[in-house]
Short mmCIF file of C-alpha atoms in Angstrom, two decimals:
data_model
loop_
_atom_site.label_atom_id
_atom_site.label_comp_id
_atom_site.label_asym_id
_atom_site.label_seq_id
_atom_site.Cartn_x
_atom_site.Cartn_y
_atom_site.Cartn_z
CA MET G 7 -25.41 -55.95 13.66
CA SER G 8 -26.41 -55.84 10.15
CA ASP G 9 -24.25 -54.02 8.08
CA PHE G 10 -26.85 -52.72 5.64
CA VAL G 11 -30.39 -52.23 5.46
CA HIS G 12 -33.12 -52.45 2.54
CA LEU G 13 -35.16 -49.04 2.93
CA HIS G 14 -37.27 -49.08 -0.36
CA VAL G 15 -38.94 -51.98 -0.25
CA HIS G 16 -42.15 -53.26 -2.22
CA SER G 17 -44.88 -55.63 -1.27
CA HIS G 18 -48.07 -57.07 -3.21
CA TYR G 19 -49.82 -54.17 -1.86
CA SER G 20 -47.99 -51.93 -4.36
CA LEU G 21 -50.76 -53.47 -7.05
CA MET G 22 -49.46 -55.75 -9.97
CA ASP G 23 -45.75 -54.23 -8.98
CA GLY G 24 -44.63 -55.91 -5.74
CA LEU G 25 -44.76 -59.47 -5.48
CA ASN G 26 -44.80 -60.50 -1.68
CA THR G 27 -46.55 -60.35 1.00
CA PRO G 28 -44.77 -58.17 4.11
CA HIS G 29 -44.04 -61.52 5.95
CA GLU G 30 -42.25 -63.41 3.39
CA LEU G 31 -40.30 -60.11 2.47
CA LEU G 32 -39.34 -59.72 6.20
CA ASP G 33 -38.34 -63.75 6.22
CA ALA G 34 -36.03 -63.09 3.31
CA ALA G 35 -34.02 -60.10 5.00
CA LYS G 36 -33.76 -61.86 8.11
CA LYS G 37 -32.35 -65.19 6.44
CA GLN G 38 -29.69 -62.53 4.88
CA GLY G 39 -28.68 -61.62 8.45
CA GLN G 40 -30.65 -58.13 8.31
CA ALA G 41 -32.43 -57.80 12.09
CA CYS G 42 -34.84 -54.74 10.13
CA LEU G 43 -36.56 -53.71 6.96
CA ALA G 44 -38.73 -50.81 5.66
CA ILE G 45 -41.74 -51.35 4.02
CA THR G 46 -42.28 -48.42 0.73
CA ASP G 47 -45.44 -49.35 -1.28
CA HIS G 48 -46.48 -47.11 -3.96
CA GLY G 49 -48.96 -44.52 -2.76
CA THR G 50 -50.34 -46.85 0.32
CA LEU G 51 -50.08 -47.61 3.44
CA SER G 52 -52.12 -50.78 3.61
CA SER G 53 -49.16 -53.26 4.08
CA HIS G 54 -48.29 -51.53 7.65
CA ARG G 55 -50.66 -53.53 9.45
CA ASP G 56 -49.46 -56.82 8.12
CA MET G 57 -46.03 -55.52 8.30
CA GLN G 58 -45.91 -55.19 12.16
CA ILE G 59 -47.87 -58.03 12.73
CA ALA G 60 -45.11 -60.16 10.58
CA ALA G 61 -42.19 -58.54 11.86
CA LYS G 62 -43.49 -59.34 15.81
CA GLU G 63 -43.57 -62.95 14.50
CA LEU G 64 -40.17 -63.17 13.06
CA GLY G 65 -38.49 -60.85 15.82
CA MET G 66 -37.93 -57.98 13.09
CA LYS G 67 -37.81 -54.25 13.64
CA PRO G 68 -39.90 -52.80 11.07
CA ILE G 69 -39.68 -49.41 9.52
CA LEU G 70 -42.96 -48.63 8.38
CA GLY G 71 -43.19 -45.85 5.44
CA LEU G 72 -44.07 -44.96 1.88
CA GLU G 73 -43.19 -44.49 -1.65
CA ALA G 74 -44.87 -41.42 -1.83
CA TYR G 75 -45.72 -39.43 -5.39
CA ILE G 76 -45.02 -36.10 -5.06
CA SER G 77 -45.94 -32.81 -7.42
CA ALA G 78 -43.31 -31.08 -8.14
CA THR G 79 -45.72 -28.06 -8.52
CA ASP G 80 -48.46 -28.59 -6.28
CA ARG G 81 -51.10 -30.99 -5.25
CA PHE G 82 -53.75 -29.05 -7.01
CA ASP G 83 -52.01 -28.95 -9.86
CA LYS G 84 -54.27 -31.33 -12.67
CA ARG G 85 -53.04 -30.58 -15.74
CA ALA G 86 -52.29 -33.07 -18.45
CA VAL G 87 -48.76 -33.93 -19.18
CA SER G 88 -49.56 -32.59 -23.43
CA LYS G 89 -50.15 -29.46 -21.49
CA ARG G 90 -47.43 -29.03 -18.96
CA GLU G 91 -44.95 -26.77 -20.60
CA ASP G 92 -42.84 -26.70 -17.89
CA ASN G 93 -41.73 -30.22 -18.41
CA THR G 94 -43.04 -31.26 -15.37
CA SER G 95 -44.58 -34.57 -14.46
CA LEU G 96 -47.64 -35.64 -12.84
CA TYR G 97 -45.93 -36.80 -10.11
CA ASN G 98 -42.20 -37.78 -8.65
CA HIS G 99 -41.55 -40.22 -6.04
CA ILE G 100 -40.06 -40.15 -3.29
CA ILE G 101 -39.33 -42.21 0.37
CA LEU G 102 -41.05 -41.46 3.39
CA LEU G 103 -39.85 -42.86 6.97
CA ALA G 104 -41.89 -42.95 10.14
CA LYS G 105 -39.10 -42.24 12.50
CA ASN G 106 -42.11 -42.89 16.03
CA ASP G 107 -45.43 -42.57 16.59
CA ILE G 108 -45.54 -38.95 15.46
CA GLY G 109 -44.30 -39.41 12.05
CA LEU G 110 -46.32 -42.01 11.52
CA LYS G 111 -49.47 -40.04 12.32
CA ASN G 112 -48.04 -37.21 9.95
CA LEU G 113 -47.39 -40.04 7.06
CA GLN G 114 -51.17 -41.06 7.82
CA LYS G 115 -52.08 -37.37 7.45
CA LEU G 116 -50.11 -36.97 4.21
CA SER G 117 -51.64 -40.12 2.36
CA GLN G 118 -55.26 -39.14 3.53
CA ILE G 119 -54.26 -35.30 1.41
CA ALA G 120 -53.01 -37.55 -1.03
CA TRP G 121 -55.99 -39.46 -1.65
CA THR G 122 -58.12 -36.54 -1.44
CA GLU G 123 -56.89 -33.31 -2.48
CA GLY G 124 -54.23 -34.09 -4.36
CA TYR G 125 -55.51 -37.51 -6.39
CA TYR G 126 -54.93 -36.96 -10.08
CA HIS G 127 -54.29 -40.58 -11.81
CA LYS G 128 -52.69 -41.20 -8.46
CA PRO G 129 -52.50 -40.22 -4.60
CA ARG G 130 -49.98 -36.98 -4.48
CA ILE G 131 -48.53 -34.99 -1.80
CA ASP G 132 -46.81 -31.60 -2.70
CA MET G 133 -43.71 -29.80 -0.87
CA GLU G 134 -46.23 -27.65 0.96
CA VAL G 135 -48.02 -30.24 2.82
CA LEU G 136 -44.74 -32.32 3.40
CA TRP G 137 -43.30 -29.70 4.85
CA GLU G 138 -46.18 -28.54 7.03
CA PHE G 139 -46.87 -32.57 8.65
CA GLY G 140 -42.78 -33.43 8.27
CA ASP G 141 -42.31 -33.78 11.80
CA GLY G 142 -41.04 -37.62 12.87
CA ILE G 143 -40.38 -37.93 9.00
CA ILE G 144 -37.10 -39.38 7.37
CA VAL G 145 -36.93 -37.94 3.86
CA VAL G 146 -35.12 -40.07 1.22
CA SER G 147 -34.58 -37.99 -1.95
CA GLY G 148 -36.18 -41.19 -4.25
CA CYS G 149 -35.32 -43.57 -7.64
CA MET G 150 -34.51 -42.15 -10.84
CA ASN G 151 -38.19 -40.61 -10.77
CA GLY G 152 -37.48 -38.43 -7.74
CA LEU G 153 -37.48 -34.60 -8.07
CA ILE G 154 -33.87 -34.55 -7.72
CA SER G 155 -32.91 -37.05 -10.13
CA LYS G 156 -35.69 -35.73 -12.92
CA ALA G 157 -33.85 -32.19 -12.42
CA ILE G 158 -30.76 -33.72 -13.29
CA GLU G 159 -32.18 -35.73 -16.13
CA ARG G 160 -33.11 -32.66 -17.42
CA GLY G 161 -29.72 -30.85 -17.15
CA GLU G 162 -31.40 -28.52 -14.62
CA ASP G 163 -28.65 -28.55 -12.13
CA GLU G 164 -29.42 -25.16 -10.44
CA LYS G 165 -32.76 -26.88 -9.66
CA ALA G 166 -31.34 -29.86 -8.53
CA ARG G 167 -29.04 -27.82 -6.09
CA GLU G 168 -32.57 -26.12 -4.69
CA LEU G 169 -34.37 -28.97 -4.25
CA VAL G 170 -31.67 -30.19 -1.85
CA LYS G 171 -30.88 -27.00 -0.40
CA SER G 172 -34.50 -26.74 0.53
CA PHE G 173 -34.80 -30.29 2.40
CA LYS G 174 -31.57 -30.32 4.07
CA GLU G 175 -33.39 -27.21 5.62
CA ARG G 176 -36.51 -28.47 6.29
CA PHE G 177 -35.33 -32.13 7.63
CA LYS G 178 -31.57 -31.62 8.64
CA GLU G 179 -30.02 -34.85 9.42
CA ASP G 180 -33.05 -36.72 8.61
CA PHE G 181 -32.64 -36.08 4.38
CA TYR G 182 -30.58 -38.43 2.52
CA ILE G 183 -29.86 -38.76 -1.12
CA GLU G 184 -30.76 -42.08 -2.24
CA VAL G 185 -28.53 -43.77 -4.93
CA GLN G 186 -29.10 -47.40 -6.38
CA SER G 187 -26.67 -49.60 -8.08
CA HIS G 188 -29.26 -49.90 -11.38
CA ASN G 189 -29.10 -46.20 -11.99
CA PRO G 190 -27.28 -44.73 -14.94
CA GLU G 191 -24.22 -44.12 -13.45
CA SER G 192 -23.60 -40.60 -14.76
CA LEU G 193 -27.05 -40.04 -12.20
CA ASN G 194 -25.30 -41.43 -9.38
CA SER G 195 -22.28 -39.67 -9.88
CA ALA G 196 -24.35 -36.32 -9.82
CA LEU G 197 -26.45 -37.51 -6.77
CA LEU G 198 -23.03 -38.11 -4.87
CA LYS G 199 -21.57 -34.86 -6.05
CA LEU G 200 -24.91 -33.13 -4.39
CA ALA G 201 -24.82 -34.98 -1.33
CA ASP G 202 -21.18 -33.92 -0.61
CA GLU G 203 -21.61 -30.31 -1.78
CA PHE G 204 -24.37 -29.83 0.84
CA GLY G 205 -23.45 -32.40 3.48
CA VAL G 206 -26.29 -34.45 2.78
CA LYS G 207 -25.59 -38.12 3.86
CA PRO G 208 -26.26 -40.41 0.47
CA VAL G 209 -27.75 -44.26 1.13
CA ALA G 210 -28.04 -47.35 -0.96
CA THR G 211 -31.25 -48.61 -1.57
CA GLY G 212 -32.24 -51.89 -3.53
CA ASP G 213 -35.91 -50.58 -4.90
CA CYS G 214 -36.85 -54.36 -3.92
CA HIS G 215 -40.07 -55.70 -5.55
CA PHE G 216 -39.58 -59.43 -4.57
CA ALA G 217 -38.08 -61.41 -1.77
CA LYS G 218 -35.73 -63.88 -3.37
CA LYS G 219 -33.14 -64.10 -6.65
CA GLU G 220 -35.50 -67.14 -7.63
CA GLU G 221 -38.95 -64.99 -7.76
CA ARG G 222 -37.03 -63.11 -10.50
CA ASP G 223 -39.45 -65.54 -13.08
CA LEU G 224 -42.26 -64.96 -11.11
CA GLU G 225 -41.87 -61.17 -10.86
CA GLU G 226 -41.30 -60.51 -14.80
CA LEU G 227 -44.59 -62.87 -15.18
CA LEU G 228 -46.68 -59.92 -12.81
CA LEU G 229 -45.18 -57.54 -14.66
CA ILE G 230 -46.10 -58.91 -18.53
CA LEU G 231 -49.94 -59.16 -16.12
CA SER G 232 -49.98 -55.88 -15.21
CA THR G 233 -48.54 -53.49 -18.48
CA LYS G 234 -50.28 -55.94 -21.29
CA PRO G 235 -46.97 -55.70 -23.53
CA SER G 236 -47.73 -56.43 -26.97
CA GLN G 237 -46.50 -59.83 -28.33
CA ASN G 238 -44.43 -61.02 -30.86
CA LYS G 239 -46.45 -61.86 -33.91
CA GLU G 240 -43.97 -64.97 -34.43
CA ALA G 241 -44.15 -65.97 -31.14
CA ASP G 242 -46.17 -68.75 -30.14
CA TYR G 243 -46.40 -71.13 -27.04
CA SER G 244 -44.53 -73.93 -28.56
CA SER G 245 -41.68 -71.28 -30.20
CA GLY G 246 -41.48 -69.99 -26.55
CA ARG G 247 -40.80 -73.30 -25.24
CA ALA G 248 -38.02 -73.50 -27.22
CA ARG G 249 -35.80 -71.23 -25.28
CA SER G 250 -33.19 -72.31 -22.70
CA ASN G 251 -35.38 -70.55 -20.01
CA ILE G 252 -38.33 -68.41 -18.61
CA ILE G 253 -36.94 -65.02 -18.89
CA ASP G 254 -35.63 -66.05 -22.36
CA ARG G 255 -39.29 -67.32 -23.36
CA PHE G 256 -40.77 -63.74 -21.94
CA ASP G 257 -38.08 -61.99 -24.10
CA HIS G 258 -39.17 -64.18 -27.11
CA LEU G 259 -43.10 -63.59 -26.84
CA TYR G 260 -42.71 -60.11 -25.46
CA PRO G 261 -39.59 -58.51 -26.70
CA ASP G 262 -40.77 -54.74 -25.88
CA ARG G 263 -41.87 -54.89 -22.45
CA PRO G 264 -42.44 -51.20 -21.18
CA ILE G 265 -41.18 -52.63 -17.51
CA SER G 266 -38.91 -55.60 -16.82
CA PHE G 267 -36.69 -56.64 -13.71
CA ALA G 268 -34.88 -59.41 -15.94
CA ASP G 269 -31.40 -57.41 -15.95
CA ILE G 270 -31.56 -55.52 -12.36
CA ASN G 271 -31.43 -56.84 -8.94
CA VAL G 272 -34.47 -55.71 -7.30
CA TYR G 273 -34.75 -58.77 -4.70
CA ILE G 274 -33.63 -58.58 -0.92
CA GLN G 275 -29.97 -58.79 -1.52
CA SER G 276 -27.37 -59.43 0.79
CA TYR G 277 -24.59 -56.92 1.86
CA LYS G 278 -22.47 -58.76 0.02
CA GLU G 279 -24.89 -58.77 -2.99
CA ILE G 280 -25.49 -55.31 -3.32
CA SER G 281 -22.30 -54.11 -2.59
CA GLU G 282 -20.72 -55.62 -5.44
CA ASP G 283 -23.47 -54.36 -7.48
CA PHE G 284 -22.38 -50.85 -6.49
CA GLU G 285 -18.81 -51.93 -6.94
CA LYS G 286 -19.70 -52.88 -10.79
CA THR G 287 -20.71 -49.21 -11.11
CA GLU G 288 -17.25 -48.12 -9.39
CA ILE G 289 -18.86 -46.81 -6.36
CA THR G 290 -16.95 -48.30 -3.58
CA ARG G 291 -17.64 -45.78 -0.70
CA LYS G 292 -19.20 -47.32 2.28
CA ASP G 293 -21.22 -44.38 4.08
CA ILE G 294 -23.78 -45.30 1.53
CA PHE G 295 -24.45 -48.65 3.34
CA GLU G 296 -23.39 -46.95 6.91
CA SER G 297 -26.71 -44.47 6.45
CA SER G 298 -29.20 -47.26 6.12
CA VAL G 299 -27.91 -49.01 9.48
CA GLU G 300 -28.32 -45.37 10.48
CA ILE G 301 -31.44 -44.59 9.53
CA SER G 302 -32.77 -48.05 11.16
CA ASN G 303 -31.20 -46.93 14.14
CA LYS G 304 -32.91 -43.75 14.25
CA VAL G 305 -36.29 -45.31 14.27
CA GLU G 306 -38.44 -45.99 17.18
CA ALA G 307 -41.13 -49.02 18.02
CA TYR G 308 -44.31 -47.98 16.72
CA ASP G 309 -48.08 -48.10 18.56
CA PHE G 310 -50.15 -51.34 17.59
CA HIS G 311 -53.69 -50.34 17.89
CA GLU G 312 -56.15 -53.14 18.59
CA ASN G 313 -59.44 -53.40 20.52
CA LEU G 314 -60.19 -49.56 20.15
CA ASP G 315 -63.34 -48.06 21.48
CA LEU G 316 -64.09 -45.30 18.87
CA LEU G 317 -67.38 -44.86 19.05
CA PRO G 318 -69.03 -41.53 18.68
CA VAL G 319 -70.04 -40.58 22.01
CA PRO G 320 -73.33 -38.43 22.36
CA LYS G 321 -73.39 -35.19 24.09
CA LYS G 322 -76.91 -36.87 26.43
CA ASN G 323 -75.72 -40.03 28.60
CA ALA G 324 -76.14 -42.81 25.81
CA LEU G 325 -77.62 -45.44 28.37
CA LYS G 326 -79.84 -42.93 29.47
CA THR G 327 -81.17 -42.10 26.09
CA LEU G 328 -81.28 -45.58 24.78
CA THR G 329 -83.39 -46.75 28.16
CA GLN G 330 -86.09 -44.29 27.34
CA MET G 331 -86.44 -44.89 23.87
CA CYS G 332 -87.09 -48.31 24.78
CA GLU G 333 -89.50 -47.53 27.54
CA GLN G 334 -91.27 -45.11 25.27
CA SER G 335 -91.27 -47.98 22.48
CA LEU G 336 -92.41 -50.81 24.82
CA SER G 337 -95.37 -48.39 25.86
CA GLU G 338 -96.36 -47.73 22.09
CA LYS G 339 -96.08 -51.35 20.86
CA GLY G 340 -98.50 -52.06 24.40
CA LEU G 341 -95.60 -54.46 25.44
CA GLU G 342 -95.78 -53.37 29.21
CA ASN G 343 -96.09 -56.55 30.96
CA GLU G 344 -93.74 -58.54 33.19
CA GLU G 345 -92.15 -60.82 30.93
CA TYR G 346 -91.22 -57.89 28.15
CA ARG G 347 -89.86 -55.49 31.22
CA GLU G 348 -87.72 -58.32 32.91
CA ARG G 349 -86.34 -58.99 29.29
CA LEU G 350 -85.36 -55.15 28.75
CA GLN G 351 -83.98 -54.79 31.94
CA GLU G 352 -81.75 -57.77 31.36
CA GLU G 353 -80.93 -56.81 27.88
CA LEU G 354 -80.49 -53.35 29.22
CA GLN G 355 -77.96 -54.64 31.72
CA VAL G 356 -75.84 -56.16 29.75
CA ILE G 357 -75.35 -53.51 27.46
CA ALA G 358 -74.57 -51.06 29.82
CA ASP G 359 -71.73 -53.61 31.54
CA LYS G 360 -70.35 -54.07 28.03
CA ASN G 361 -70.93 -50.08 27.35
CA PHE G 362 -72.53 -50.83 24.01
CA ALA G 363 -75.16 -48.32 24.16
CA SER G 364 -73.92 -45.78 21.96
CA TYR G 365 -73.32 -48.73 19.19
CA PHE G 366 -77.00 -49.27 19.25
CA LEU G 367 -78.43 -45.51 19.12
CA ILE G 368 -75.66 -45.09 15.86
CA VAL G 369 -77.26 -48.25 13.83
CA GLY G 370 -80.94 -47.15 15.49
CA ASP G 371 -80.57 -43.95 14.07
CA MET G 372 -78.87 -45.19 10.71
CA VAL G 373 -81.68 -47.66 10.29
CA SER G 374 -84.54 -44.84 11.45
CA TRP G 375 -83.25 -42.34 9.21
CA SER G 376 -83.67 -44.86 6.19
CA LYS G 377 -87.25 -45.67 6.71
CA GLU G 378 -88.25 -41.87 7.15
CA ASN G 379 -87.05 -41.45 3.76
CA LYS G 380 -88.52 -44.43 2.06
CA ILE G 381 -85.14 -46.54 1.74
CA MET G 382 -86.57 -50.11 2.69
CA VAL G 383 -84.80 -51.82 5.31
CA GLY G 384 -84.75 -55.67 5.85
CA PRO G 385 -86.86 -56.79 8.80
CA GLY G 386 -83.59 -58.24 10.55
CA ARG G 387 -81.95 -61.14 10.45
CA GLY G 388 -79.03 -63.06 12.36
CA SER G 389 -78.61 -63.29 15.84
CA ALA G 390 -79.95 -59.60 16.29
CA ALA G 391 -83.32 -60.95 15.81
CA GLY G 392 -82.94 -62.35 19.39
CA SER G 393 -82.77 -58.93 21.10
CA LEU G 394 -85.87 -57.42 22.20
CA VAL G 395 -83.62 -54.22 22.29
CA CYS G 396 -83.40 -54.46 18.71
CA TYR G 397 -86.88 -54.64 18.45
CA LEU G 398 -87.60 -51.91 20.46
CA MET G 399 -85.21 -49.65 18.49
CA GLY G 400 -87.01 -50.37 15.08
CA ILE G 401 -83.61 -52.09 14.33
CA THR G 402 -85.08 -55.46 13.77
CA ASP G 403 -89.36 -56.02 13.21
CA VAL G 404 -89.29 -59.44 14.71
CA ASP G 405 -90.18 -59.71 18.47
CA PRO G 406 -87.81 -61.79 19.91
CA ILE G 407 -90.27 -63.18 23.35
CA LYS G 408 -92.87 -64.07 20.98
CA PHE G 409 -90.78 -66.46 18.70
CA ASP G 410 -88.70 -67.16 21.40
CA LEU G 411 -85.48 -65.96 20.46
CA LEU G 412 -82.47 -66.42 22.84
CA PHE G 413 -80.63 -63.06 23.55
CA PHE G 414 -77.59 -64.45 24.46
CA ARG G 415 -76.77 -65.63 20.89
CA PHE G 416 -76.51 -61.91 19.95
CA ILE G 417 -74.48 -60.76 22.82
CA ASN G 418 -72.05 -63.38 24.67
CA PRO G 419 -71.48 -61.54 28.34
CA GLU G 420 -68.18 -63.60 28.51
CA ARG G 421 -66.83 -61.37 25.35
CA ASN G 422 -66.15 -57.78 24.99
CA ASP G 423 -66.06 -57.62 21.19
CA PHE G 424 -69.40 -55.92 19.73
CA PRO G 425 -72.37 -57.20 18.12
CA ASP G 426 -73.12 -58.19 14.88
CA ILE G 427 -76.01 -56.48 13.36
CA ASP G 428 -76.97 -57.40 10.31
CA THR G 429 -78.68 -55.00 8.62
CA ASP G 430 -79.91 -54.95 4.99
CA PHE G 431 -80.63 -51.96 2.72
CA MET G 432 -82.14 -51.38 -0.63
CA ASP G 433 -78.99 -52.06 -3.08
CA ARG G 434 -79.87 -48.81 -5.32
CA ARG G 435 -79.99 -46.66 -2.31
CA ARG G 436 -77.23 -47.51 -0.12
CA GLY G 437 -74.87 -44.64 -1.05
CA GLU G 438 -77.65 -42.53 0.41
CA VAL G 439 -77.30 -43.99 3.91
CA LYS G 440 -73.67 -44.09 3.79
CA GLU G 441 -73.28 -40.30 2.83
CA PHE G 442 -76.23 -39.74 5.90
CA LEU G 443 -73.22 -41.29 8.18
CA ARG G 444 -70.82 -39.29 6.35
CA LYS G 445 -72.67 -36.12 7.52
CA LYS G 446 -73.79 -36.96 10.56
CA PHE G 447 -70.77 -38.49 12.52
CA LYS G 448 -67.98 -36.66 9.86
CA ASN G 449 -65.08 -40.00 10.83
CA VAL G 450 -66.66 -42.07 8.40
CA ALA G 451 -64.85 -44.64 6.10
CA SER G 452 -66.08 -47.35 3.72
CA ILE G 453 -63.40 -50.71 3.80
CA SER G 454 -61.24 -51.44 1.16
CA THR G 455 -61.40 -54.94 -0.03
CA TYR G 456 -58.71 -57.24 -2.16
CA GLN G 457 -59.03 -59.63 -4.61
CA LEU G 458 -56.57 -62.50 -5.02
CA PHE G 459 -55.14 -64.31 -7.50
CA LYS G 460 -57.09 -67.83 -7.04
CA ASP G 461 -59.01 -70.33 -8.31
CA LYS G 462 -59.26 -70.46 -12.21
CA GLY G 463 -58.74 -67.11 -12.57
CA VAL G 464 -54.89 -67.38 -11.68
CA VAL G 465 -54.91 -70.16 -14.28
CA ARG G 466 -56.12 -68.31 -16.83
CA ASP G 467 -53.80 -65.32 -15.93
CA ALA G 468 -50.70 -68.14 -15.98
CA ALA G 469 -51.75 -69.60 -19.16
CA ARG G 470 -52.69 -66.22 -20.75
CA VAL G 471 -48.82 -65.09 -20.34
CA PHE G 472 -47.34 -68.05 -22.12
CA ASP G 473 -49.67 -67.96 -24.85
CA VAL G 474 -51.73 -71.21 -24.34
CA PRO G 475 -54.69 -71.68 -26.85
CA LEU G 476 -57.62 -70.34 -24.91
CA GLY G 477 -59.74 -73.14 -26.40
CA GLU G 478 -57.10 -75.41 -24.44
CA VAL G 479 -57.55 -73.19 -21.43
CA ASN G 480 -61.31 -73.44 -21.48
CA LYS G 481 -61.51 -77.03 -21.96
CA ALA G 482 -59.27 -78.18 -18.83
CA LEU G 483 -61.40 -75.64 -16.80
CA LYS G 484 -64.69 -76.91 -17.83
CA GLY G 485 -66.19 -78.15 -14.48
CA VAL G 486 -63.16 -76.80 -12.29
CA GLU G 487 -64.29 -73.68 -9.80
CA THR G 488 -61.38 -73.60 -7.46
CA PHE G 489 -57.38 -74.05 -7.51
CA GLU G 490 -57.68 -77.20 -5.55
CA GLU G 491 -60.24 -78.65 -7.91
CA PHE G 492 -57.97 -78.14 -10.80
CA GLU G 493 -54.52 -79.70 -9.18
CA SER G 494 -56.76 -82.67 -7.98
CA ASN G 495 -59.48 -83.51 -11.31
CA LYS G 496 -57.80 -86.23 -13.25
CA ASN G 497 -59.51 -84.79 -16.15
CA VAL G 498 -57.13 -82.33 -16.19
CA ASP G 499 -54.24 -84.09 -15.95
CA TRP G 500 -53.57 -84.22 -19.69
CA PHE G 501 -53.40 -80.03 -19.51
CA LYS G 502 -51.04 -80.03 -16.56
CA GLN G 503 -48.74 -82.54 -18.49
CA LYS G 504 -48.73 -80.60 -21.57
CA TYR G 505 -48.51 -76.91 -20.18
CA PRO G 506 -46.49 -77.99 -16.64
CA GLU G 507 -45.53 -74.56 -16.39
CA VAL G 508 -48.78 -72.86 -16.09
CA THR G 509 -49.88 -74.86 -12.98
CA ASP G 510 -46.40 -74.12 -11.77
CA PHE G 511 -46.44 -70.13 -11.81
CA ALA G 512 -50.23 -70.19 -11.21
CA SER G 513 -49.31 -71.87 -7.70
CA ARG G 514 -46.58 -69.23 -7.14
CA LEU G 515 -49.14 -66.47 -7.62
CA ARG G 516 -52.29 -67.57 -6.18
CA GLY G 517 -52.63 -65.70 -2.83
CA ARG G 518 -51.36 -62.57 -3.67
CA ILE G 519 -52.84 -58.88 -4.27
CA ARG G 520 -54.65 -59.05 -7.90
CA SER G 521 -56.65 -55.89 -7.63
CA VAL G 522 -58.63 -53.77 -4.58
CA GLY G 523 -62.20 -52.92 -4.43
CA ILE G 524 -64.88 -51.38 -1.72
CA HIS G 525 -66.75 -53.61 0.53
CA ALA G 526 -70.57 -53.03 -0.61
CA ALA G 527 -71.85 -52.51 2.84
CA GLY G 528 -69.28 -52.05 5.59
CA VAL G 529 -68.99 -48.80 6.81
CA VAL G 530 -66.44 -47.57 9.84
CA VAL G 531 -67.66 -44.74 12.03
CA ALA G 532 -65.30 -43.20 14.80
CA LYS G 533 -65.52 -40.47 17.09
CA ASP G 534 -62.00 -39.02 16.22
CA ALA G 535 -60.17 -38.78 12.89
CA ILE G 536 -59.66 -42.24 11.61
CA SER G 537 -56.59 -41.04 10.28
CA ASN G 538 -54.89 -41.16 13.54
CA TYR G 539 -55.08 -45.23 13.89
CA ALA G 540 -55.12 -46.34 10.17
CA PRO G 541 -54.50 -44.74 6.66
CA ILE G 542 -57.25 -43.51 4.62
CA GLU G 543 -57.66 -43.88 1.10
CA THR G 544 -60.63 -43.39 -1.21
CA ARG G 545 -61.71 -45.41 -3.92
CA SER G 546 -64.74 -44.72 -6.37
CA ASP G 547 -67.34 -46.99 -5.45
CA ALA G 548 -69.74 -48.06 -8.65
CA SER G 549 -72.96 -48.92 -6.61
CA ASP G 550 -72.64 -44.92 -4.83
CA ASP G 551 -73.47 -42.42 -7.28
CA VAL G 552 -73.71 -39.98 -4.83
CA SER G 553 -70.36 -39.23 -3.11
CA GLY G 554 -68.06 -39.17 -5.78
CA ARG G 555 -64.60 -40.97 -4.29
CA VAL G 556 -65.32 -41.90 -0.97
CA PRO G 557 -63.28 -42.43 1.84
CA VAL G 558 -61.78 -46.46 2.59
CA ILE G 559 -59.54 -48.14 5.20
#
């Protein structure tokens, strides 16, 4: 059994802050002899599914969590910092860990509230909703930016005591006070004193942002890209290269970095390493590590949702409604002959066997509404053009019998996944279609996208950090599109030999998340609250000036 479990860990879903994939983090923990690992990304639960998949592959136990942003006042308080006479921050940090499926659903509900009601610069909860949806959740007090730590920092000792008392009353044995080896010694001392006074167990965390000690330089480069610190005007690529190691080069080029992990060990440490770091601060008590194991033992296995049938179900019999609509259309189009009737019955039988009728009604409704509202809709493309049902429902404008198109290229009876119906809507009114779906079906979300460090972009990013002259970068990347071309193209050899660190760091950085976005057209429609099955966030959609911030999964 492990002597320590990391409970405060960031993956690359903590954008431009955490470095590694959940798989890499779990693998690093496993190599340190640890059988369990938490994931607690900043304000997002997006890493949870990757975490569950990777944990199963590696035979590890996942703890699904969140480093939530919490308002010290309330989630509706959207005063600017300059107008806060009470000295409160826009938000503080707090660690929330799902103890079981009840806790996970509550965590997803809290996340949705944070991204909708509480969003102000960051997705924020408050104590009111945490108290309401706190069942099944283990609460860890947070880092130096936690509510309790900040009260101590401001000298508000009584406020800190009130907070500890409140959290203990609500969460009882599932509330822990967090200490970190890189905290100021005075802060750790005050936190441990509070823990002992109120009988709350303290727990050690590492606040991990990268997986292995050897990745410290790559994490530092990521932070430079993220925070865009001012560069030393007396420094350039050549003077930087004269330094003895990469961290020294970064110190030379960017001496005033707002965030740096160069001197603290925020990677997946072994028990021996993290205990030695605490000993350097004269904390030798073992209960802070024992608490981490205790917490991990409280966590149960989570459900892993897949192959769910969550389509909205109409009040009337879906298949009967679909059949009636198709037969009426058949009559209106003057196609009531044996060939068309046999084809229709064949398709409807497959749709009935697969229980797909609701799917066709939803798509048909969306297309019909769009046409009624003068929103241009494409005639249909892809395999959906092979469906007579799609033609009769007005989803496509292509008669599959007339053009000898095959239905079974559209729906394969041997597969159970929904068929693809590729539908085109005019770009500038696409937001109206999405808004129609939201109003009609309620449980609707767009699809989040993740842009990665890749191709020419990652080369430019690495080169920029090392202050490689832009003209040299442009010359090297002329005629190059992909990173593979950059690696193999002989015309770039001069650049790789002259600036070897660019290739090295670009290669190590590529494939990691750089930013998030929103799918231009993809929408998820469900019969139940989507947050019961997947975390909901919100995004601003540049292509949608109708809906404001829209829900995404």
